[in-house]
Amino acid sequence: MKKSSIILAVFIIFPIFIFLFGILSSYTVYSSNLPYELYDSDDYSYKDNGDKVLFVVDYSNSMGEFLNHKTKASLVKETMDYILPQISPQTKVGLRVYGHTCNLIAYNACRSSELLVPLGFVNSSSIMQSMSKLRPRGMTPITYSLKQAVKEDFAGYEGMKHIILLTDGGENCDESPCDFSIDLVKERKDIKIDVIAFNVHDKDDLAQLKCTANVTGGNFIQAETQAQLMNSMENLIVPHKEVEAKIYSSSSD
């Protein structure tokens, strides 16, 4: 082939190659370090589609009761210390507690709920430091805590949000967490509530807690010992299996 023909072929083929490369590069790009995490082809910025897990933990007076020579609060703390390092570093984790203050006025006691650690990455040390300062003292405002979690703690976050509620008893502030969950799923489908009933035996309390989990598509688990508690927590933080939501009727309907 003559030299002039080779040069002509290069000028023809090279623009075609550039054109095809441009088309291919416009598709979604995947990170080699973070599998399946999407980057936008326009700005290549990471899109946060990771899990968001908020622990809502009971520190009411009954959590000071002893179970196998340790308080239930101490067993929960040890369980959290074991579980937190196992959570994916791509998961945002936070901690809300309730019943951790003693109030003589019922209105205040039923609003004893506080976000101690906002959702964030690698929050294990902050959560454990916060829990080490707590003492079981007050009431059990479960419904108020769930309301605060949904309206305040998850504000501004897109995608699915996951609450893990750990309690040793039922609501005692004249509200119904079951009714709240029923009303919640009527308005939004982006929040799942898993419930761990730790050493709970009252049938009405168990029914309320089970309803709270089931209507949001969450898991309801009963744990009697620390070993069962740890196993329950571990099962909840592995890649989640979808749970079919059960249909309940609100008492107000």
C-alpha positions as a LaTeX table, in Angstrom:
\begin{tabular}{lrrr}
\hline
Residue & $x$ (\AA) & $y$ (\AA) & $z$ (\AA) \\
\hline
Met1 & 0.00 & 0.00 & 0.00 \\
Lys2 & 1.28 & 3.44 & $-0.88$ \\
Lys3 & 2.28 & 5.84 & 1.88 \\
Ser4 & $-0.39$ & 8.33 & 0.85 \\
Ser5 & $-3.10$ & 5.63 & 1.14 \\
Ile6 & $-1.97$ & 4.71 & 4.67 \\
Ile7 & $-2.12$ & 8.33 & 5.76 \\
Leu8 & $-5.61$ & 8.71 & 4.26 \\
Ala9 & $-6.84$ & 5.56 & 6.08 \\
Val10 & $-5.53$ & 6.88 & 9.41 \\
Phe11 & $-7.36$ & 10.18 & 8.95 \\
Ile12 & $-10.60$ & 8.31 & 8.22 \\
Ile13 & $-10.41$ & 5.63 & 10.96 \\
Phe14 & $-9.09$ & 7.78 & 13.83 \\
Pro15 & $-12.15$ & 10.13 & 14.05 \\
Ile16 & $-14.45$ & 7.10 & 13.96 \\
Phe17 & $-12.54$ & 5.56 & 16.88 \\
Ile18 & $-12.80$ & 8.80 & 18.89 \\
Phe19 & $-16.54$ & 8.99 & 18.20 \\
Leu20 & $-17.16$ & 5.39 & 19.39 \\
Phe21 & $-15.04$ & 5.91 & 22.52 \\
Gly22 & $-17.08$ & 8.99 & 23.41 \\
Ile23 & $-20.31$ & 7.03 & 23.18 \\
Leu24 & $-19.03$ & 4.22 & 25.40 \\
Ser25 & $-17.67$ & 6.60 & 28.04 \\
Ser26 & $-21.05$ & 8.30 & 28.43 \\
Tyr27 & $-22.52$ & 5.24 & 30.10 \\
Thr28 & $-22.56$ & 4.74 & 33.88 \\
Val29 & $-19.11$ & 4.21 & 35.39 \\
Tyr30 & $-18.57$ & 1.79 & 38.27 \\
Ser31 & $-15.99$ & 2.19 & 41.00 \\
Ser32 & $-13.30$ & $-0.51$ & 41.12 \\
Asn33 & $-12.98$ & $-0.07$ & 44.88 \\
Leu34 & $-16.65$ & 0.13 & 45.81 \\
Pro35 & $-18.55$ & $-2.53$ & 43.81 \\
Tyr36 & $-21.90$ & $-1.54$ & 42.35 \\
Glu37 & $-21.74$ & 2.02 & 43.72 \\
Leu38 & $-22.92$ & 4.38 & 41.01 \\
Tyr39 & $-21.09$ & 7.39 & 39.66 \\
Asp40 & $-22.88$ & 9.89 & 37.47 \\
Ser41 & $-21.38$ & 10.29 & 33.98 \\
Asp42 & $-21.76$ & 14.07 & 34.16 \\
Asp43 & $-19.99$ & 14.90 & 37.41 \\
Tyr44 & $-18.57$ & 11.51 & 38.45 \\
Ser45 & $-19.63$ & 12.21 & 42.04 \\
Tyr46 & $-20.53$ & 9.34 & 44.33 \\
Lys47 & $-24.27$ & 8.82 & 44.75 \\
Asp48 & $-25.03$ & 7.81 & 48.34 \\
Asn49 & $-27.31$ & 4.80 & 48.00 \\
Gly50 & $-25.97$ & 3.08 & 51.12 \\
Asp51 & $-27.92$ & 1.84 & 54.11 \\
Lys52 & $-28.97$ & 4.12 & 56.93 \\
Val53 & $-29.46$ & 2.35 & 60.28 \\
Leu54 & $-30.72$ & 4.06 & 63.42 \\
Phe55 & $-30.60$ & 2.13 & 66.69 \\
Val56 & $-33.41$ & 3.18 & 69.05 \\
Val57 & $-32.47$ & 1.74 & 72.43 \\
Asp58 & $-34.47$ & 1.43 & 75.65 \\
Tyr59 & $-32.92$ & 2.95 & 78.78 \\
Ser60 & $-36.07$ & 2.97 & 80.87 \\
Asn61 & $-35.99$ & 2.00 & 84.53 \\
Ser62 & $-36.61$ & $-1.71$ & 83.89 \\
Met63 & $-33.37$ & $-1.96$ & 81.89 \\
Gly64 & $-31.60$ & $-1.70$ & 85.26 \\
Glu65 & $-32.97$ & $-5.10$ & 86.29 \\
Phe66 & $-30.49$ & $-7.95$ & 86.54 \\
Leu67 & $-30.40$ & $-10.86$ & 84.13 \\
Asn68 & $-27.73$ & $-13.50$ & 84.74 \\
His69 & $-25.81$ & $-11.27$ & 87.17 \\
Lys70 & $-25.70$ & $-8.26$ & 84.84 \\
Thr71 & $-28.17$ & $-5.49$ & 84.20 \\
Lys72 & $-30.06$ & $-5.69$ & 80.93 \\
Ala73 & $-28.55$ & $-2.33$ & 79.99 \\
Ser74 & $-25.04$ & $-3.77$ & 80.45 \\
Leu75 & $-25.91$ & $-6.76$ & 78.28 \\
Val76 & $-27.19$ & $-4.45$ & 75.55 \\
Lys77 & $-24.03$ & $-2.36$ & 75.74 \\
Glu78 & $-21.83$ & $-5.46$ & 75.39 \\
Thr79 & $-23.94$ & $-6.61$ & 72.46 \\
Met80 & $-23.57$ & $-3.27$ & 70.70 \\
Asp81 & $-19.81$ & $-3.38$ & 71.25 \\
Tyr82 & $-19.78$ & $-6.77$ & 69.51 \\
Ile83 & $-22.15$ & $-5.83$ & 66.69 \\
Leu84 & $-21.06$ & $-2.34$ & 65.60 \\
Pro85 & $-17.66$ & $-3.36$ & 64.13 \\
Gln86 & $-19.47$ & $-5.85$ & 61.89 \\
Ile87 & $-21.57$ & $-3.20$ & 60.16 \\
Ser88 & $-20.42$ & $-2.22$ & 56.68 \\
Pro89 & $-18.31$ & 0.97 & 56.62 \\
Gln90 & $-20.57$ & 2.16 & 53.78 \\
Thr91 & $-23.55$ & 2.19 & 56.19 \\
Lys92 & $-24.52$ & 5.33 & 58.05 \\
Val93 & $-25.29$ & 4.46 & 61.68 \\
Gly94 & $-26.87$ & 6.51 & 64.47 \\
Leu95 & $-28.14$ & 6.12 & 68.04 \\
Arg96 & $-31.29$ & 7.39 & 69.70 \\
Val97 & $-32.13$ & 6.42 & 73.29 \\
Tyr98 & $-35.21$ & 6.88 & 75.45 \\
Gly99 & $-36.05$ & 6.62 & 79.14 \\
His100 & $-32.55$ & 7.75 & 80.11 \\
Thr101 & $-33.70$ & 10.69 & 82.24 \\
Cys102 & $-35.80$ & 10.78 & 85.40 \\
Asn103 & $-38.72$ & 13.22 & 85.29 \\
Leu104 & $-41.42$ & 13.59 & 87.94 \\
Ile105 & $-43.74$ & 15.28 & 85.45 \\
Ala106 & $-45.37$ & 12.68 & 83.18 \\
Tyr107 & $-45.34$ & 14.97 & 80.13 \\
Asn108 & $-41.56$ & 15.36 & 80.34 \\
Ala109 & $-40.99$ & 11.70 & 81.18 \\
Cys110 & $-42.87$ & 10.68 & 78.03 \\
Arg111 & $-40.58$ & 12.89 & 75.93 \\
Ser112 & $-37.37$ & 11.56 & 77.37 \\
Ser113 & $-35.91$ & 10.63 & 74.00 \\
Glu114 & $-32.67$ & 11.92 & 72.51 \\
Leu115 & $-30.58$ & 11.49 & 69.39 \\
Leu116 & $-27.14$ & 10.99 & 70.91 \\
Val117 & $-25.27$ & 10.11 & 67.71 \\
Pro118 & $-26.60$ & 11.37 & 64.36 \\
Leu119 & $-26.34$ & 9.15 & 61.31 \\
Gly120 & $-22.79$ & 8.96 & 60.06 \\
Phe121 & $-20.02$ & 6.67 & 58.85 \\
Val122 & $-17.75$ & 4.80 & 61.30 \\
Asn123 & $-19.74$ & 5.85 & 64.36 \\
Ser124 & $-18.91$ & 2.86 & 66.57 \\
Ser125 & $-16.67$ & 4.71 & 69.02 \\
Ser126 & $-19.11$ & 7.62 & 69.38 \\
Ile127 & $-22.00$ & 5.26 & 70.05 \\
Met128 & $-20.11$ & 3.25 & 72.65 \\
Gln129 & $-18.88$ & 6.41 & 74.42 \\
Ser130 & $-22.44$ & 7.72 & 74.57 \\
Met131 & $-23.83$ & 4.44 & 75.92 \\
Ser132 & $-21.16$ & 4.26 & 78.61 \\
Lys133 & $-22.56$ & 7.45 & 80.18 \\
Leu134 & $-26.18$ & 6.29 & 80.35 \\
Arg135 & $-28.16$ & 4.85 & 83.26 \\
Pro136 & $-31.67$ & 3.35 & 83.07 \\
Arg137 & $-34.05$ & 5.75 & 84.80 \\
Gly138 & $-37.37$ & 6.65 & 83.28 \\
Met139 & $-40.44$ & 5.76 & 81.26 \\
Thr140 & $-40.81$ & 3.94 & 77.92 \\
Pro141 & $-41.84$ & 6.49 & 75.26 \\
Ile142 & $-41.48$ & 4.18 & 72.26 \\
Thr143 & $-43.98$ & 5.92 & 69.99 \\
Tyr144 & $-42.60$ & 9.39 & 70.64 \\
Ser145 & $-39.10$ & 8.08 & 69.90 \\
Leu146 & $-40.20$ & 6.57 & 66.60 \\
Lys147 & $-41.92$ & 9.82 & 65.66 \\
Gln148 & $-38.74$ & 11.77 & 66.37 \\
Ala149 & $-36.65$ & 9.29 & 64.41 \\
Val150 & $-38.88$ & 9.58 & 61.36 \\
Lys151 & $-39.45$ & 13.35 & 61.43 \\
Glu152 & $-36.11$ & 14.59 & 62.74 \\
Asp153 & $-33.34$ & 12.00 & 62.57 \\
Phe154 & $-34.09$ & 10.89 & 58.99 \\
Ala155 & $-34.90$ & 14.37 & 57.70 \\
Gly156 & $-33.15$ & 15.06 & 54.40 \\
Tyr157 & $-32.12$ & 11.46 & 53.75 \\
Glu158 & $-33.29$ & 9.73 & 50.57 \\
Gly159 & $-33.74$ & 6.02 & 49.97 \\
Met160 & $-34.63$ & 3.35 & 52.48 \\
Lys161 & $-34.15$ & 4.03 & 56.19 \\
His162 & $-33.86$ & 1.30 & 58.78 \\
Ile163 & $-34.74$ & 1.49 & 62.48 \\
Ile164 & $-33.67$ & $-1.22$ & 64.91 \\
Leu165 & $-35.79$ & $-0.80$ & 68.03 \\
Leu166 & $-34.53$ & $-2.63$ & 71.11 \\
Thr167 & $-36.81$ & $-2.64$ & 74.15 \\
Asp168 & $-37.49$ & $-4.71$ & 77.26 \\
Gly169 & $-41.12$ & $-3.61$ & 77.51 \\
Gly170 & $-44.08$ & $-2.02$ & 75.83 \\
Glu171 & $-45.19$ & 1.57 & 75.49 \\
Asn172 & $-46.27$ & 3.13 & 78.81 \\
Cys173 & $-46.94$ & 6.70 & 77.68 \\
Asp174 & $-50.54$ & 6.30 & 76.48 \\
Glu175 & $-49.61$ & 5.93 & 72.80 \\
Ser176 & $-49.55$ & 3.00 & 70.40 \\
Pro177 & $-46.44$ & 2.22 & 68.33 \\
Cys178 & $-48.61$ & $-0.17$ & 66.30 \\
Asp179 & $-51.06$ & 2.58 & 65.34 \\
Phe180 & $-48.17$ & 4.90 & 64.55 \\
Ser181 & $-46.65$ & 2.32 & 62.17 \\
Ile182 & $-50.00$ & 1.79 & 60.46 \\
Asp183 & $-50.38$ & 5.52 & 59.88 \\
Leu184 & $-46.74$ & 5.76 & 58.77 \\
Val185 & $-47.01$ & 3.20 & 55.95 \\
Lys186 & $-50.10$ & 4.96 & 54.63 \\
Glu187 & $-47.92$ & 7.98 & 53.86 \\
Arg188 & $-44.49$ & 6.54 & 53.05 \\
Lys189 & $-42.78$ & 3.25 & 52.25 \\
Asp190 & $-39.16$ & 4.19 & 52.84 \\
Ile191 & $-38.83$ & 3.20 & 56.52 \\
Lys192 & $-38.51$ & $-0.29$ & 57.93 \\
Ile193 & $-38.68$ & $-0.97$ & 61.68 \\
Asp194 & $-37.09$ & $-4.10$ & 63.11 \\
Val195 & $-38.03$ & $-4.80$ & 66.73 \\
Ile196 & $-36.08$ & $-6.86$ & 69.25 \\
Ala197 & $-38.17$ & $-7.61$ & 72.35 \\
Phe198 & $-35.56$ & $-8.36$ & 75.01 \\
Asn199 & $-36.96$ & $-10.33$ & 77.93 \\
Val200 & $-40.54$ & $-9.16$ & 77.24 \\
His201 & $-43.37$ & $-11.44$ & 78.40 \\
Asp202 & $-46.52$ & $-9.33$ & 78.51 \\
Lys203 & $-48.84$ & $-10.50$ & 75.70 \\
Asp204 & $-50.28$ & $-7.07$ & 74.95 \\
Asp205 & $-46.80$ & $-5.53$ & 74.79 \\
Leu206 & $-45.59$ & $-8.29$ & 72.49 \\
Ala207 & $-48.61$ & $-7.85$ & 70.21 \\
Gln208 & $-47.96$ & $-4.10$ & 69.92 \\
Leu209 & $-44.27$ & $-4.59$ & 69.19 \\
Lys210 & $-44.91$ & $-7.33$ & 66.66 \\
Cys211 & $-47.41$ & $-5.14$ & 64.84 \\
Thr212 & $-44.93$ & $-2.24$ & 64.82 \\
Ala213 & $-42.41$ & $-4.37$ & 62.95 \\
Asn214 & $-44.71$ & $-6.31$ & 60.67 \\
Val215 & $-46.64$ & $-3.44$ & 59.13 \\
Thr216 & $-43.41$ & $-1.77$ & 57.98 \\
Gly217 & $-42.02$ & $-4.99$ & 56.54 \\
Gly218 & $-39.59$ & $-5.33$ & 59.43 \\
Asn219 & $-38.55$ & $-8.29$ & 61.56 \\
Phe220 & $-39.90$ & $-9.02$ & 65.03 \\
Ile221 & $-37.55$ & $-11.01$ & 67.27 \\
Gln222 & $-37.85$ & $-12.17$ & 70.87 \\
Ala223 & $-34.61$ & $-12.62$ & 72.82 \\
Glu224 & $-34.36$ & $-13.94$ & 76.36 \\
Thr225 & $-30.60$ & $-14.24$ & 76.83 \\
Gln226 & $-27.55$ & $-12.24$ & 75.82 \\
Ala227 & $-26.58$ & $-14.97$ & 73.35 \\
Gln228 & $-29.99$ & $-14.70$ & 71.70 \\
Leu229 & $-29.71$ & $-10.92$ & 71.70 \\
Met230 & $-26.34$ & $-11.01$ & 69.95 \\
Asn231 & $-27.61$ & $-13.53$ & 67.42 \\
Ser232 & $-30.68$ & $-11.40$ & 66.75 \\
Met233 & $-28.61$ & $-8.28$ & 66.18 \\
Glu234 & $-26.21$ & $-10.14$ & 63.93 \\
Asn235 & $-29.05$ & $-11.47$ & 61.79 \\
Leu236 & $-30.38$ & $-7.94$ & 61.32 \\
Ile237 & $-27.16$ & $-6.37$ & 60.08 \\
Val238 & $-26.28$ & $-8.96$ & 57.44 \\
Pro239 & $-27.61$ & $-8.19$ & 53.92 \\
His240 & $-31.30$ & $-7.74$ & 54.52 \\
Lys241 & $-33.91$ & $-10.14$ & 53.23 \\
Glu242 & $-37.16$ & $-8.54$ & 52.23 \\
Val243 & $-40.01$ & $-9.30$ & 54.60 \\
Glu244 & $-43.58$ & $-9.20$ & 53.40 \\
Ala245 & $-45.60$ & $-6.57$ & 55.28 \\
Lys246 & $-48.73$ & $-7.79$ & 57.03 \\
Ile247 & $-51.93$ & $-5.75$ & 56.87 \\
Tyr248 & $-53.41$ & $-4.42$ & 60.12 \\
Ser249 & $-56.32$ & $-2.11$ & 60.79 \\
Ser250 & $-55.75$ & 0.95 & 62.96 \\
Ser251 & $-57.92$ & 1.11 & 66.06 \\
Ser252 & $-58.85$ & 4.63 & 65.04 \\
Asp253 & $-60.29$ & 3.51 & 61.66 \\
\hline
\end{tabular}
